[in-house]
PDB file of C-alpha atoms in Angstrom:
ATOM      1  CA  UNK G   1      13.941 -40.608  45.544  1.00 66.00           C
ATOM      2  CA  UNK G   2      13.544 -44.210  44.540  1.00 82.00           C
ATOM      3  CA  UNK G   3      16.017 -45.984  42.282  1.00 86.00           C
ATOM      4  CA  UNK G   4      13.501 -45.911  39.443  1.00 87.00           C
ATOM      5  CA  UNK G   5      13.030 -42.165  39.720  1.00 85.00           C
ATOM      6  CA  UNK G   6      16.786 -41.593  39.898  1.00 88.00           C
ATOM      7  CA  UNK G   7      17.337 -43.668  36.766  1.00 90.00           C
ATOM      8  CA  UNK G   8      14.571 -41.809  34.966  1.00 88.00           C
ATOM      9  CA  UNK G   9      16.090 -38.451  35.940  1.00 87.00           C
ATOM     10  CA  UNK G  10      19.501 -39.593  34.692  1.00 91.00           C
ATOM     11  CA  UNK G  11      17.976 -40.814  31.434  1.00 92.00           C
ATOM     12  CA  UNK G  12      16.201 -37.471  30.959  1.00 85.00           C
ATOM     13  CA  UNK G  13      19.446 -35.563  31.613  1.00 89.00           C
ATOM     14  CA  UNK G  14      21.361 -37.780  29.184  1.00 93.00           C
ATOM     15  CA  UNK G  15      18.713 -37.214  26.525  1.00 87.00           C
ATOM     16  CA  UNK G  16      18.859 -33.464  27.063  1.00 85.00           C
ATOM     17  CA  UNK G  17      22.670 -33.405  26.882  1.00 91.00           C
ATOM     18  CA  UNK G  18      22.625 -35.533  23.730  1.00 92.00           C
ATOM     19  CA  UNK G  19      20.159 -33.117  22.122  1.00 85.00           C
ATOM     20  CA  UNK G  20      22.141 -30.038  23.204  1.00 86.00           C
ATOM     21  CA  UNK G  21      25.412 -31.469  21.877  1.00 92.00           C
ATOM     22  CA  UNK G  22      23.787 -32.339  18.544  1.00 87.00           C
ATOM     23  CA  UNK G  23      22.313 -28.865  18.144  1.00 83.00           C
ATOM     24  CA  UNK G  24      25.728 -27.329  18.851  1.00 87.00           C
ATOM     25  CA  UNK G  25      27.330 -29.731  16.400  1.00 89.00           C
ATOM     26  CA  UNK G  26      24.829 -28.626  13.777  1.00 84.00           C
ATOM     27  CA  UNK G  27      25.806 -24.990  14.316  1.00 83.00           C
ATOM     28  CA  UNK G  28      29.530 -25.708  14.174  1.00 89.00           C
ATOM     29  CA  UNK G  29      29.072 -27.822  11.032  1.00 88.00           C
ATOM     30  CA  UNK G  30      27.123 -24.999   9.396  1.00 83.00           C
ATOM     31  CA  UNK G  31      29.816 -22.388  10.168  1.00 85.00           C
ATOM     32  CA  UNK G  32      32.576 -24.793   9.117  1.00 88.00           C
ATOM     33  CA  UNK G  33      30.794 -25.432   5.822  1.00 86.00           C
ATOM     34  CA  UNK G  34      30.504 -21.699   5.145  1.00 85.00           C
ATOM     35  CA  UNK G  35      34.224 -21.159   5.817  1.00 86.00           C
ATOM     36  CA  UNK G  36      35.096 -24.151   3.629  1.00 87.00           C
ATOM     37  CA  UNK G  37      33.030 -22.748   0.774  1.00 87.00           C
ATOM     38  CA  UNK G  38      34.801 -19.390   1.002  1.00 89.00           C
ATOM     39  CA  UNK G  39      38.146 -21.207   1.157  1.00 89.00           C
ATOM     40  CA  UNK G  40      37.347 -23.287  -1.928  1.00 90.00           C
ATOM     41  CA  UNK G  41      36.118 -20.191  -3.746  1.00 91.00           C
ATOM     42  CA  UNK G  42      39.365 -18.376  -2.862  1.00 92.00           C
ATOM     43  CA  UNK G  43      41.428 -21.340  -4.081  1.00 93.00           C
ATOM     44  CA  UNK G  44      39.553 -21.482  -7.410  1.00 94.00           C
ATOM     45  CA  UNK G  45      39.989 -17.730  -7.877  1.00 94.00           C
ATOM     46  CA  UNK G  46      43.695 -17.999  -7.051  1.00 95.00           C
ATOM     47  CA  UNK G  47      44.140 -20.794  -9.623  1.00 95.00           C
ATOM     48  CA  UNK G  48      42.470 -18.540 -12.189  1.00 94.00           C
ATOM     49  CA  UNK G  49      44.691 -15.615 -11.149  1.00 94.00           C
ATOM     50  CA  UNK G  50      47.749 -17.808 -11.756  1.00 94.00           C
ATOM     51  CA  UNK G  51      46.285 -18.790 -15.147  1.00 93.00           C
ATOM     52  CA  UNK G  52      45.864 -15.084 -16.018  1.00 92.00           C
ATOM     53  CA  UNK G  53      49.497 -14.563 -15.044  1.00 91.00           C
ATOM     54  CA  UNK G  54      50.477 -17.350 -17.452  1.00 90.00           C
ATOM     55  CA  UNK G  55      48.369 -15.761 -20.216  1.00 89.00           C
ATOM     56  CA  UNK G  56      50.129 -12.473 -19.522  1.00 87.00           C
ATOM     57  CA  UNK G  57      53.405 -14.238 -20.302  1.00 82.00           C
ATOM     58  CA  UNK G  58      52.078 -15.343 -23.690  1.00 76.00           C
ATOM     59  CA  UNK G  59      54.599 -13.231 -25.588  1.00 74.00           C
ATOM     60  CA  UNK G  60      57.361 -14.956 -23.617  1.00 78.00           C
ATOM     61  CA  UNK G  61      56.024 -18.345 -24.620  1.00 83.00           C
ATOM     62  CA  UNK G  62      59.494 -19.726 -25.304  1.00 85.00           C
ATOM     63  CA  UNK G  63      60.573 -18.809 -21.775  1.00 86.00           C
ATOM     64  CA  UNK G  64      57.694 -20.557 -20.002  1.00 87.00           C
ATOM     65  CA  UNK G  65      60.002 -23.259 -18.640  1.00 88.00           C
ATOM     66  CA  UNK G  66      62.454 -20.661 -17.338  1.00 88.00           C
ATOM     67  CA  UNK G  67      59.737 -18.559 -15.700  1.00 86.00           C
ATOM     68  CA  UNK G  68      57.389 -21.263 -14.421  1.00 88.00           C
ATOM     69  CA  UNK G  69      59.117 -24.637 -14.876  1.00 88.00           C
ATOM     70  CA  UNK G  70      60.582 -24.552 -11.380  1.00 90.00           C
ATOM     71  CA  UNK G  71      57.168 -24.215  -9.686  1.00 92.00           C
ATOM     72  CA  UNK G  72      56.736 -27.935  -9.214  1.00 88.00           C
ATOM     73  CA  UNK G  73      56.877 -28.612  -5.469  1.00 88.00           C
ATOM     74  CA  UNK G  74      54.181 -27.376  -3.110  1.00 88.00           C
ATOM     75  CA  UNK G  75      56.298 -28.112  -0.041  1.00 87.00           C
ATOM     76  CA  UNK G  76      59.309 -25.937  -0.945  1.00 86.00           C
ATOM     77  CA  UNK G  77      58.897 -22.163  -0.684  1.00 85.00           C
ATOM     78  CA  UNK G  78      61.319 -21.562  -3.587  1.00 88.00           C
ATOM     79  CA  UNK G  79      59.402 -23.889  -5.887  1.00 91.00           C
ATOM     80  CA  UNK G  80      55.855 -22.602  -5.443  1.00 92.00           C
ATOM     81  CA  UNK G  81      53.762 -19.444  -5.658  1.00 92.00           C
ATOM     82  CA  UNK G  82      52.215 -18.125  -2.454  1.00 91.00           C
ATOM     83  CA  UNK G  83      49.401 -15.786  -1.572  1.00 92.00           C
ATOM     84  CA  UNK G  84      47.252 -14.821   1.392  1.00 90.00           C
ATOM     85  CA  UNK G  85      43.561 -15.295   0.650  1.00 87.00           C
ATOM     86  CA  UNK G  86      40.882 -12.802   1.641  1.00 83.00           C
ATOM     87  CA  UNK G  87      39.978 -14.853   4.713  1.00 82.00           C
ATOM     88  CA  UNK G  88      43.628 -15.024   5.794  1.00 84.00           C
ATOM     89  CA  UNK G  89      44.252 -18.548   4.541  1.00 86.00           C
ATOM     90  CA  UNK G  90      47.709 -19.105   3.056  1.00 90.00           C
ATOM     91  CA  UNK G  91      47.467 -20.671  -0.373  1.00 92.00           C
ATOM     92  CA  UNK G  92      50.273 -22.051  -2.509  1.00 93.00           C
ATOM     93  CA  UNK G  93      50.213 -22.974  -6.188  1.00 94.00           C
ATOM     94  CA  UNK G  94      52.284 -25.185  -8.439  1.00 94.00           C
ATOM     95  CA  UNK G  95      52.377 -25.136 -12.237  1.00 94.00           C
ATOM     96  CA  UNK G  96      52.975 -28.243 -14.319  1.00 93.00           C
ATOM     97  CA  UNK G  97      53.804 -27.584 -17.961  1.00 92.00           C
ATOM     98  CA  UNK G  98      53.336 -30.348 -20.514  1.00 90.00           C
ATOM     99  CA  UNK G  99      55.470 -30.662 -23.629  1.00 89.00           C
ATOM    100  CA  UNK G 100      54.376 -28.707 -26.684  1.00 86.00           C
ATOM    101  CA  UNK G 101      51.861 -30.609 -28.792  1.00 85.00           C
ATOM    102  CA  UNK G 102      49.153 -30.127 -31.393  1.00 84.00           C
ATOM    103  CA  UNK G 103      45.957 -28.912 -29.716  1.00 77.00           C
ATOM    104  CA  UNK G 104      42.458 -28.259 -31.020  1.00 74.00           C
ATOM    105  CA  UNK G 105      42.128 -26.905 -34.587  1.00 76.00           C
ATOM    106  CA  UNK G 106      45.722 -27.881 -35.262  1.00 75.00           C
ATOM    107  CA  UNK G 107      47.130 -25.077 -33.118  1.00 79.00           C
ATOM    108  CA  UNK G 108      50.307 -25.810 -31.218  1.00 85.00           C
ATOM    109  CA  UNK G 109      50.390 -25.145 -27.508  1.00 87.00           C
ATOM    110  CA  UNK G 110      51.253 -26.367 -24.066  1.00 89.00           C
ATOM    111  CA  UNK G 111      48.905 -27.554 -21.358  1.00 90.00           C
ATOM    112  CA  UNK G 112      49.444 -26.023 -17.924  1.00 92.00           C
ATOM    113  CA  UNK G 113      48.043 -27.715 -14.830  1.00 94.00           C
ATOM    114  CA  UNK G 114      47.686 -25.399 -11.860  1.00 95.00           C
ATOM    115  CA  UNK G 115      47.232 -26.962  -8.446  1.00 94.00           C
ATOM    116  CA  UNK G 116      46.364 -24.941  -5.350  1.00 94.00           C
ATOM    117  CA  UNK G 117      47.020 -26.215  -1.841  1.00 93.00           C
ATOM    118  CA  UNK G 118      46.281 -24.848   1.594  1.00 90.00           C
ATOM    119  CA  UNK G 119      49.405 -24.023   3.624  1.00 87.00           C
ATOM    120  CA  UNK G 120      49.661 -25.272   7.197  1.00 84.00           C
ATOM    121  CA  UNK G 121      51.396 -23.411  10.038  1.00 80.00           C
ATOM    122  CA  UNK G 122      54.471 -25.668   9.886  1.00 80.00           C
ATOM    123  CA  UNK G 123      55.116 -24.694   6.242  1.00 76.00           C
ATOM    124  CA  UNK G 124      53.871 -27.954   4.761  1.00 80.00           C
ATOM    125  CA  UNK G 125      50.722 -28.182   2.692  1.00 82.00           C
ATOM    126  CA  UNK G 126      47.320 -29.649   3.347  1.00 82.00           C
ATOM    127  CA  UNK G 127      45.215 -31.385   0.729  1.00 81.00           C
ATOM    128  CA  UNK G 128      44.777 -29.942  -2.763  1.00 84.00           C
ATOM    129  CA  UNK G 129      41.989 -27.357  -2.731  1.00 86.00           C
ATOM    130  CA  UNK G 130      41.594 -26.587  -6.407  1.00 89.00           C
ATOM    131  CA  UNK G 131      42.848 -27.650  -9.812  1.00 91.00           C
ATOM    132  CA  UNK G 132      42.812 -25.853 -13.121  1.00 91.00           C
ATOM    133  CA  UNK G 133      43.982 -27.017 -16.532  1.00 91.00           C
ATOM    134  CA  UNK G 134      44.512 -24.460 -19.276  1.00 89.00           C
ATOM    135  CA  UNK G 135      46.053 -24.216 -22.711  1.00 86.00           C
ATOM    136  CA  UNK G 136      48.902 -21.806 -23.437  1.00 87.00           C
ATOM    137  CA  UNK G 137      49.648 -20.733 -26.975  1.00 83.00           C
ATOM    138  CA  UNK G 138      52.320 -18.450 -28.375  1.00 81.00           C
ATOM    139  CA  UNK G 139      51.275 -14.819 -28.787  1.00 74.00           C
ATOM    140  CA  UNK G 140      52.976 -12.396 -31.149  1.00 64.00           C
ATOM    141  CA  UNK G 141      54.746  -9.610 -29.211  1.00 59.00           C
TER     142      UNK G 141
ATOM    143  CA  UNK A   1       1.327 -32.495  48.405  1.00 52.00           C
ATOM    144  CA  UNK A   2       2.428 -35.554  46.502  1.00 57.00           C
ATOM    145  CA  UNK A   3      -0.964 -35.708  44.789  1.00 66.00           C
ATOM    146  CA  UNK A   4      -0.625 -32.096  43.620  1.00 80.00           C
ATOM    147  CA  UNK A   5       2.886 -32.738  42.276  1.00 78.00           C
ATOM    148  CA  UNK A   6       1.671 -35.735  40.363  1.00 80.00           C
ATOM    149  CA  UNK A   7      -0.892 -33.519  38.710  1.00 84.00           C
ATOM    150  CA  UNK A   8       1.399 -30.569  38.009  1.00 86.00           C
ATOM    151  CA  UNK A   9       4.609 -32.277  36.904  1.00 84.00           C
ATOM    152  CA  UNK A  10       3.459 -34.068  33.721  1.00 86.00           C
ATOM    153  CA  UNK A  11       2.148 -30.902  31.976  1.00 89.00           C
ATOM    154  CA  UNK A  12       5.363 -29.090  32.928  1.00 90.00           C
ATOM    155  CA  UNK A  13       7.503 -31.896  31.508  1.00 85.00           C
ATOM    156  CA  UNK A  14       5.432 -32.003  28.338  1.00 91.00           C
ATOM    157  CA  UNK A  15       5.685 -28.201  28.037  1.00 93.00           C
ATOM    158  CA  UNK A  16       9.464 -28.326  28.393  1.00 88.00           C
ATOM    159  CA  UNK A  17       9.655 -31.103  25.811  1.00 87.00           C
ATOM    160  CA  UNK A  18       7.496 -29.132  23.389  1.00 93.00           C
ATOM    161  CA  UNK A  19       9.674 -26.051  23.874  1.00 92.00           C
ATOM    162  CA  UNK A  20      12.782 -28.142  23.279  1.00 85.00           C
ATOM    163  CA  UNK A  21      11.415 -29.661  20.100  1.00 88.00           C
ATOM    164  CA  UNK A  22      10.189 -26.330  18.749  1.00 92.00           C
ATOM    165  CA  UNK A  23      13.513 -24.634  19.578  1.00 87.00           C
ATOM    166  CA  UNK A  24      15.410 -27.384  17.829  1.00 85.00           C
ATOM    167  CA  UNK A  25      13.259 -27.044  14.735  1.00 87.00           C
ATOM    168  CA  UNK A  26      13.773 -23.265  14.770  1.00 86.00           C
ATOM    169  CA  UNK A  27      17.534 -23.682  15.091  1.00 83.00           C
ATOM    170  CA  UNK A  28      17.645 -26.190  12.251  1.00 84.00           C
ATOM    171  CA  UNK A  29      15.604 -23.891  10.039  1.00 86.00           C
ATOM    172  CA  UNK A  30      17.820 -20.914  10.882  1.00 85.00           C
ATOM    173  CA  UNK A  31      20.924 -22.970  10.217  1.00 83.00           C
ATOM    174  CA  UNK A  32      19.609 -24.088   6.806  1.00 85.00           C
ATOM    175  CA  UNK A  33      18.633 -20.526   5.966  1.00 86.00           C
ATOM    176  CA  UNK A  34      22.071 -19.206   7.000  1.00 86.00           C
ATOM    177  CA  UNK A  35      23.787 -21.850   4.918  1.00 86.00           C
ATOM    178  CA  UNK A  36      21.658 -20.921   1.918  1.00 88.00           C
ATOM    179  CA  UNK A  37      22.334 -17.207   2.422  1.00 89.00           C
ATOM    180  CA  UNK A  38      26.087 -17.760   2.636  1.00 90.00           C
ATOM    181  CA  UNK A  39      26.003 -19.770  -0.562  1.00 90.00           C
ATOM    182  CA  UNK A  40      23.850 -17.134  -2.196  1.00 92.00           C
ATOM    183  CA  UNK A  41      26.152 -14.182  -1.438  1.00 94.00           C
ATOM    184  CA  UNK A  42      29.164 -16.247  -2.464  1.00 93.00           C
ATOM    185  CA  UNK A  43      27.606 -17.050  -5.812  1.00 94.00           C
ATOM    186  CA  UNK A  44      26.638 -13.418  -6.298  1.00 95.00           C
ATOM    187  CA  UNK A  45      30.205 -12.258  -5.636  1.00 95.00           C
ATOM    188  CA  UNK A  46      31.619 -14.846  -8.040  1.00 95.00           C
ATOM    189  CA  UNK A  47      29.014 -14.044 -10.697  1.00 95.00           C
ATOM    190  CA  UNK A  48      29.811 -10.339 -10.450  1.00 96.00           C
ATOM    191  CA  UNK A  49      33.475 -11.263 -10.897  1.00 95.00           C
ATOM    192  CA  UNK A  50      32.592 -13.201 -14.065  1.00 94.00           C
ATOM    193  CA  UNK A  51      30.792 -10.133 -15.435  1.00 95.00           C
ATOM    194  CA  UNK A  52      33.887  -8.041 -14.693  1.00 95.00           C
ATOM    195  CA  UNK A  53      36.079 -10.661 -16.381  1.00 94.00           C
ATOM    196  CA  UNK A  54      34.051 -10.548 -19.589  1.00 93.00           C
ATOM    197  CA  UNK A  55      34.088  -6.734 -19.584  1.00 93.00           C
ATOM    198  CA  UNK A  56      37.829  -6.547 -18.955  1.00 93.00           C
ATOM    199  CA  UNK A  57      38.546  -8.662 -22.033  1.00 90.00           C
ATOM    200  CA  UNK A  58      37.561  -5.631 -24.107  1.00 90.00           C
ATOM    201  CA  UNK A  59      39.695  -3.012 -22.370  1.00 92.00           C
ATOM    202  CA  UNK A  60      41.786  -1.229 -24.961  1.00 91.00           C
ATOM    203  CA  UNK A  61      42.836   2.013 -23.303  1.00 91.00           C
ATOM    204  CA  UNK A  62      42.899   2.652 -19.570  1.00 91.00           C
ATOM    205  CA  UNK A  63      41.588   6.172 -18.918  1.00 91.00           C
ATOM    206  CA  UNK A  64      41.515   6.328 -15.127  1.00 91.00           C
ATOM    207  CA  UNK A  65      41.868   3.896 -12.299  1.00 90.00           C
ATOM    208  CA  UNK A  66      41.105   4.502  -8.638  1.00 93.00           C
ATOM    209  CA  UNK A  67      40.540   2.137  -5.730  1.00 94.00           C
ATOM    210  CA  UNK A  68      36.829   1.940  -6.460  1.00 95.00           C
ATOM    211  CA  UNK A  69      36.345   2.969 -10.106  1.00 95.00           C
ATOM    212  CA  UNK A  70      37.797   1.803 -13.381  1.00 94.00           C
ATOM    213  CA  UNK A  71      37.355   3.951 -16.485  1.00 95.00           C
ATOM    214  CA  UNK A  72      38.510   2.668 -19.853  1.00 94.00           C
ATOM    215  CA  UNK A  73      37.839   2.701 -23.565  1.00 94.00           C
ATOM    216  CA  UNK A  74      36.838  -0.666 -24.965  1.00 92.00           C
ATOM    217  CA  UNK A  75      37.593  -2.179 -28.358  1.00 89.00           C
ATOM    218  CA  UNK A  76      34.608  -0.277 -29.855  1.00 89.00           C
ATOM    219  CA  UNK A  77      36.069   2.972 -28.460  1.00 90.00           C
ATOM    220  CA  UNK A  78      33.104   3.361 -26.110  1.00 93.00           C
ATOM    221  CA  UNK A  79      33.996   4.742 -22.689  1.00 95.00           C
ATOM    222  CA  UNK A  80      33.092   2.413 -19.860  1.00 95.00           C
ATOM    223  CA  UNK A  81      33.002   3.222 -16.137  1.00 96.00           C
ATOM    224  CA  UNK A  82      32.901   0.300 -13.748  1.00 96.00           C
ATOM    225  CA  UNK A  83      31.908   1.108 -10.174  1.00 96.00           C
ATOM    226  CA  UNK A  84      29.566   0.262  -7.318  1.00 96.00           C
ATOM    227  CA  UNK A  85      26.224   2.066  -7.209  1.00 95.00           C
ATOM    228  CA  UNK A  86      24.303   1.417  -3.999  1.00 93.00           C
ATOM    229  CA  UNK A  87      24.406  -2.403  -3.797  1.00 94.00           C
ATOM    230  CA  UNK A  88      24.854  -3.023  -7.523  1.00 96.00           C
ATOM    231  CA  UNK A  89      27.817  -3.437  -9.794  1.00 96.00           C
ATOM    232  CA  UNK A  90      27.358  -0.667 -12.348  1.00 96.00           C
ATOM    233  CA  UNK A  91      28.677  -0.506 -15.898  1.00 96.00           C
ATOM    234  CA  UNK A  92      28.146   2.925 -17.455  1.00 96.00           C
ATOM    235  CA  UNK A  93      28.885   2.730 -21.150  1.00 95.00           C
ATOM    236  CA  UNK A  94      29.093   5.973 -23.124  1.00 95.00           C
ATOM    237  CA  UNK A  95      28.736   5.531 -26.859  1.00 91.00           C
ATOM    238  CA  UNK A  96      31.627   7.035 -28.802  1.00 86.00           C
ATOM    239  CA  UNK A  97      29.494   8.476 -31.632  1.00 88.00           C
ATOM    240  CA  UNK A  98      26.250   9.467 -29.886  1.00 90.00           C
ATOM    241  CA  UNK A  99      27.717  10.243 -26.417  1.00 87.00           C
ATOM    242  CA  UNK A 100      24.659   8.577 -24.919  1.00 92.00           C
ATOM    243  CA  UNK A 101      25.265   6.779 -21.648  1.00 93.00           C
ATOM    244  CA  UNK A 102      23.790   3.368 -21.027  1.00 94.00           C
ATOM    245  CA  UNK A 103      23.876   2.025 -17.479  1.00 95.00           C
ATOM    246  CA  UNK A 104      23.813  -1.676 -16.726  1.00 95.00           C
ATOM    247  CA  UNK A 105      23.261  -2.639 -13.100  1.00 96.00           C
ATOM    248  CA  UNK A 106      24.211  -6.075 -11.847  1.00 95.00           C
ATOM    249  CA  UNK A 107      22.239  -6.713  -8.631  1.00 95.00           C
ATOM    250  CA  UNK A 108      24.929  -8.602  -6.736  1.00 94.00           C
ATOM    251  CA  UNK A 109      24.414  -7.146  -3.229  1.00 95.00           C
ATOM    252  CA  UNK A 110      27.813  -5.483  -3.575  1.00 96.00           C
ATOM    253  CA  UNK A 111      29.022  -3.589  -0.512  1.00 96.00           C
ATOM    254  CA  UNK A 112      32.612  -3.097  -1.596  1.00 96.00           C
ATOM    255  CA  UNK A 113      34.370  -3.035  -4.957  1.00 96.00           C
ATOM    256  CA  UNK A 114      38.113  -2.550  -5.260  1.00 96.00           C
ATOM    257  CA  UNK A 115      40.491  -2.296  -8.176  1.00 96.00           C
ATOM    258  CA  UNK A 116      44.256  -2.408  -8.163  1.00 95.00           C
ATOM    259  CA  UNK A 117      46.053  -1.888 -11.468  1.00 93.00           C
ATOM    260  CA  UNK A 118      49.608  -3.204 -11.531  1.00 92.00           C
ATOM    261  CA  UNK A 119      52.346  -4.426 -13.841  1.00 90.00           C
ATOM    262  CA  UNK A 120      53.571  -7.978 -13.599  1.00 85.00           C
ATOM    263  CA  UNK A 121      57.086  -7.948 -12.074  1.00 80.00           C
ATOM    264  CA  UNK A 122      56.934  -4.148 -11.964  1.00 80.00           C
ATOM    265  CA  UNK A 123      57.575  -3.622 -15.676  1.00 81.00           C
ATOM    266  CA  UNK A 124      55.708  -6.463 -17.383  1.00 82.00           C
ATOM    267  CA  UNK A 125      52.179  -6.723 -18.796  1.00 86.00           C
ATOM    268  CA  UNK A 126      49.347  -4.830 -17.082  1.00 90.00           C
ATOM    269  CA  UNK A 127      47.033  -6.729 -14.770  1.00 92.00           C
ATOM    270  CA  UNK A 128      44.235  -5.653 -12.481  1.00 94.00           C
ATOM    271  CA  UNK A 129      43.135  -7.144  -9.186  1.00 95.00           C
ATOM    272  CA  UNK A 130      39.379  -6.982  -8.676  1.00 96.00           C
ATOM    273  CA  UNK A 131      37.882  -7.650  -5.261  1.00 96.00           C
ATOM    274  CA  UNK A 132      34.118  -7.827  -4.813  1.00 96.00           C
ATOM    275  CA  UNK A 133      32.374  -8.099  -1.453  1.00 96.00           C
ATOM    276  CA  UNK A 134      28.738  -9.186  -1.418  1.00 95.00           C
ATOM    277  CA  UNK A 135      26.709  -8.963   1.756  1.00 94.00           C
ATOM    278  CA  UNK A 136      23.219 -10.086   2.717  1.00 92.00           C
ATOM    279  CA  UNK A 137      20.790  -7.895   4.643  1.00 89.00           C
ATOM    280  CA  UNK A 138      19.172  -8.723   7.970  1.00 84.00           C
ATOM    281  CA  UNK A 139      15.810  -8.925   6.192  1.00 84.00           C
ATOM    282  CA  UNK A 140      17.147 -11.689   3.921  1.00 84.00           C
ATOM    283  CA  UNK A 141      17.425 -14.003   6.922  1.00 80.00           C
ATOM    284  CA  UNK A 142      14.840 -15.771   9.025  1.00 78.00           C
ATOM    285  CA  UNK A 143      13.250 -14.062  12.042  1.00 73.00           C
ATOM    286  CA  UNK A 144      14.091 -10.726  13.569  1.00 72.00           C
ATOM    287  CA  UNK A 145      17.677  -9.613  14.025  1.00 73.00           C
ATOM    288  CA  UNK A 146      19.024 -12.288  11.677  1.00 75.00           C
ATOM    289  CA  UNK A 147      22.787 -12.055  11.150  1.00 80.00           C
ATOM    290  CA  UNK A 148      24.223 -10.728   7.882  1.00 85.00           C
ATOM    291  CA  UNK A 149      26.583 -12.764   5.761  1.00 89.00           C
ATOM    292  CA  UNK A 150      29.462 -11.611   3.636  1.00 90.00           C
ATOM    293  CA  UNK A 151      31.404 -13.268   0.844  1.00 93.00           C
ATOM    294  CA  UNK A 152      34.471 -11.970  -0.948  1.00 93.00           C
ATOM    295  CA  UNK A 153      35.680 -12.870  -4.421  1.00 95.00           C
ATOM    296  CA  UNK A 154      39.072 -11.631  -5.581  1.00 94.00           C
ATOM    297  CA  UNK A 155      40.969 -12.366  -8.778  1.00 94.00           C
ATOM    298  CA  UNK A 156      43.748 -10.971 -10.975  1.00 94.00           C
ATOM    299  CA  UNK A 157      42.992 -10.312 -14.635  1.00 94.00           C
ATOM    300  CA  UNK A 158      45.396  -9.864 -17.509  1.00 91.00           C
ATOM    301  CA  UNK A 159      44.412  -6.916 -19.708  1.00 90.00           C
ATOM    302  CA  UNK A 160      45.190  -8.667 -22.973  1.00 82.00           C
ATOM    303  CA  UNK A 161      43.903  -6.027 -25.397  1.00 77.00           C
ATOM    304  CA  UNK A 162      45.420  -3.021 -23.667  1.00 79.00           C
ATOM    305  CA  UNK A 163      47.273  -0.598 -25.949  1.00 73.00           C
ATOM    306  CA  UNK A 164      50.457   0.727 -24.404  1.00 60.00           C
TER     307      UNK A 164
END
């Protein structure tokens, strides 16, 4: 085989490998995207579940700080809420309660900001996956 | 011999190249279709959950609750059964005065529907966990033997109008 032929063969092999790697990358990216979507969906649903839990405490409106005020650090297990998502991802949530103020239509209430993070194996958290802001108002018992 | 090879090799190389290009196009199309299907079932599961959320706002009296069926009276005193029928989310509403049943089917490709009624902190307000699994069929995909895709949506709901 001449040098020219050898170089051509090598070029053809390189081209084939490049194509094969790109096709595989496409597949992996597609699967990764699907998992990410499910993960984001789980995080949004978890934030809404936490919001429902806050609504359920409406009649204990005056005790919101006692019940949820300590949930302010996503890296400490005692200061966050935790759950296992349907795909086995560990999610943690923090709740930030603003001071009571006049809200829409003159009603008084407090704004709660719920942040959901993905939990890593070492117990620390990854980037924030979802965020939800909701208004809490006192409810008669 | 060398003359014959010169004649045979180019069509073979071109054939292989054509096969490669066509296979790549097929793979890209399948990948796009799979991505779309995944998104589709995920949206269906989440939409079904939204329907459940709106229905649960009107729960006034819980009549029966199993893993797969929720039966309650709503604020109009109609009896509502929420369950999975085939691949649909079904809401069977029985009118309090006429006793006529009206069935609403939500076509969300549901393959599993689960309910779990619980009290917050064991003794607190009632909440219900709803988990909906939507799944595509092989015929929804591209080509023969296309894989099926599944998406799960799960959320807790506070039953705010429930009479105790």
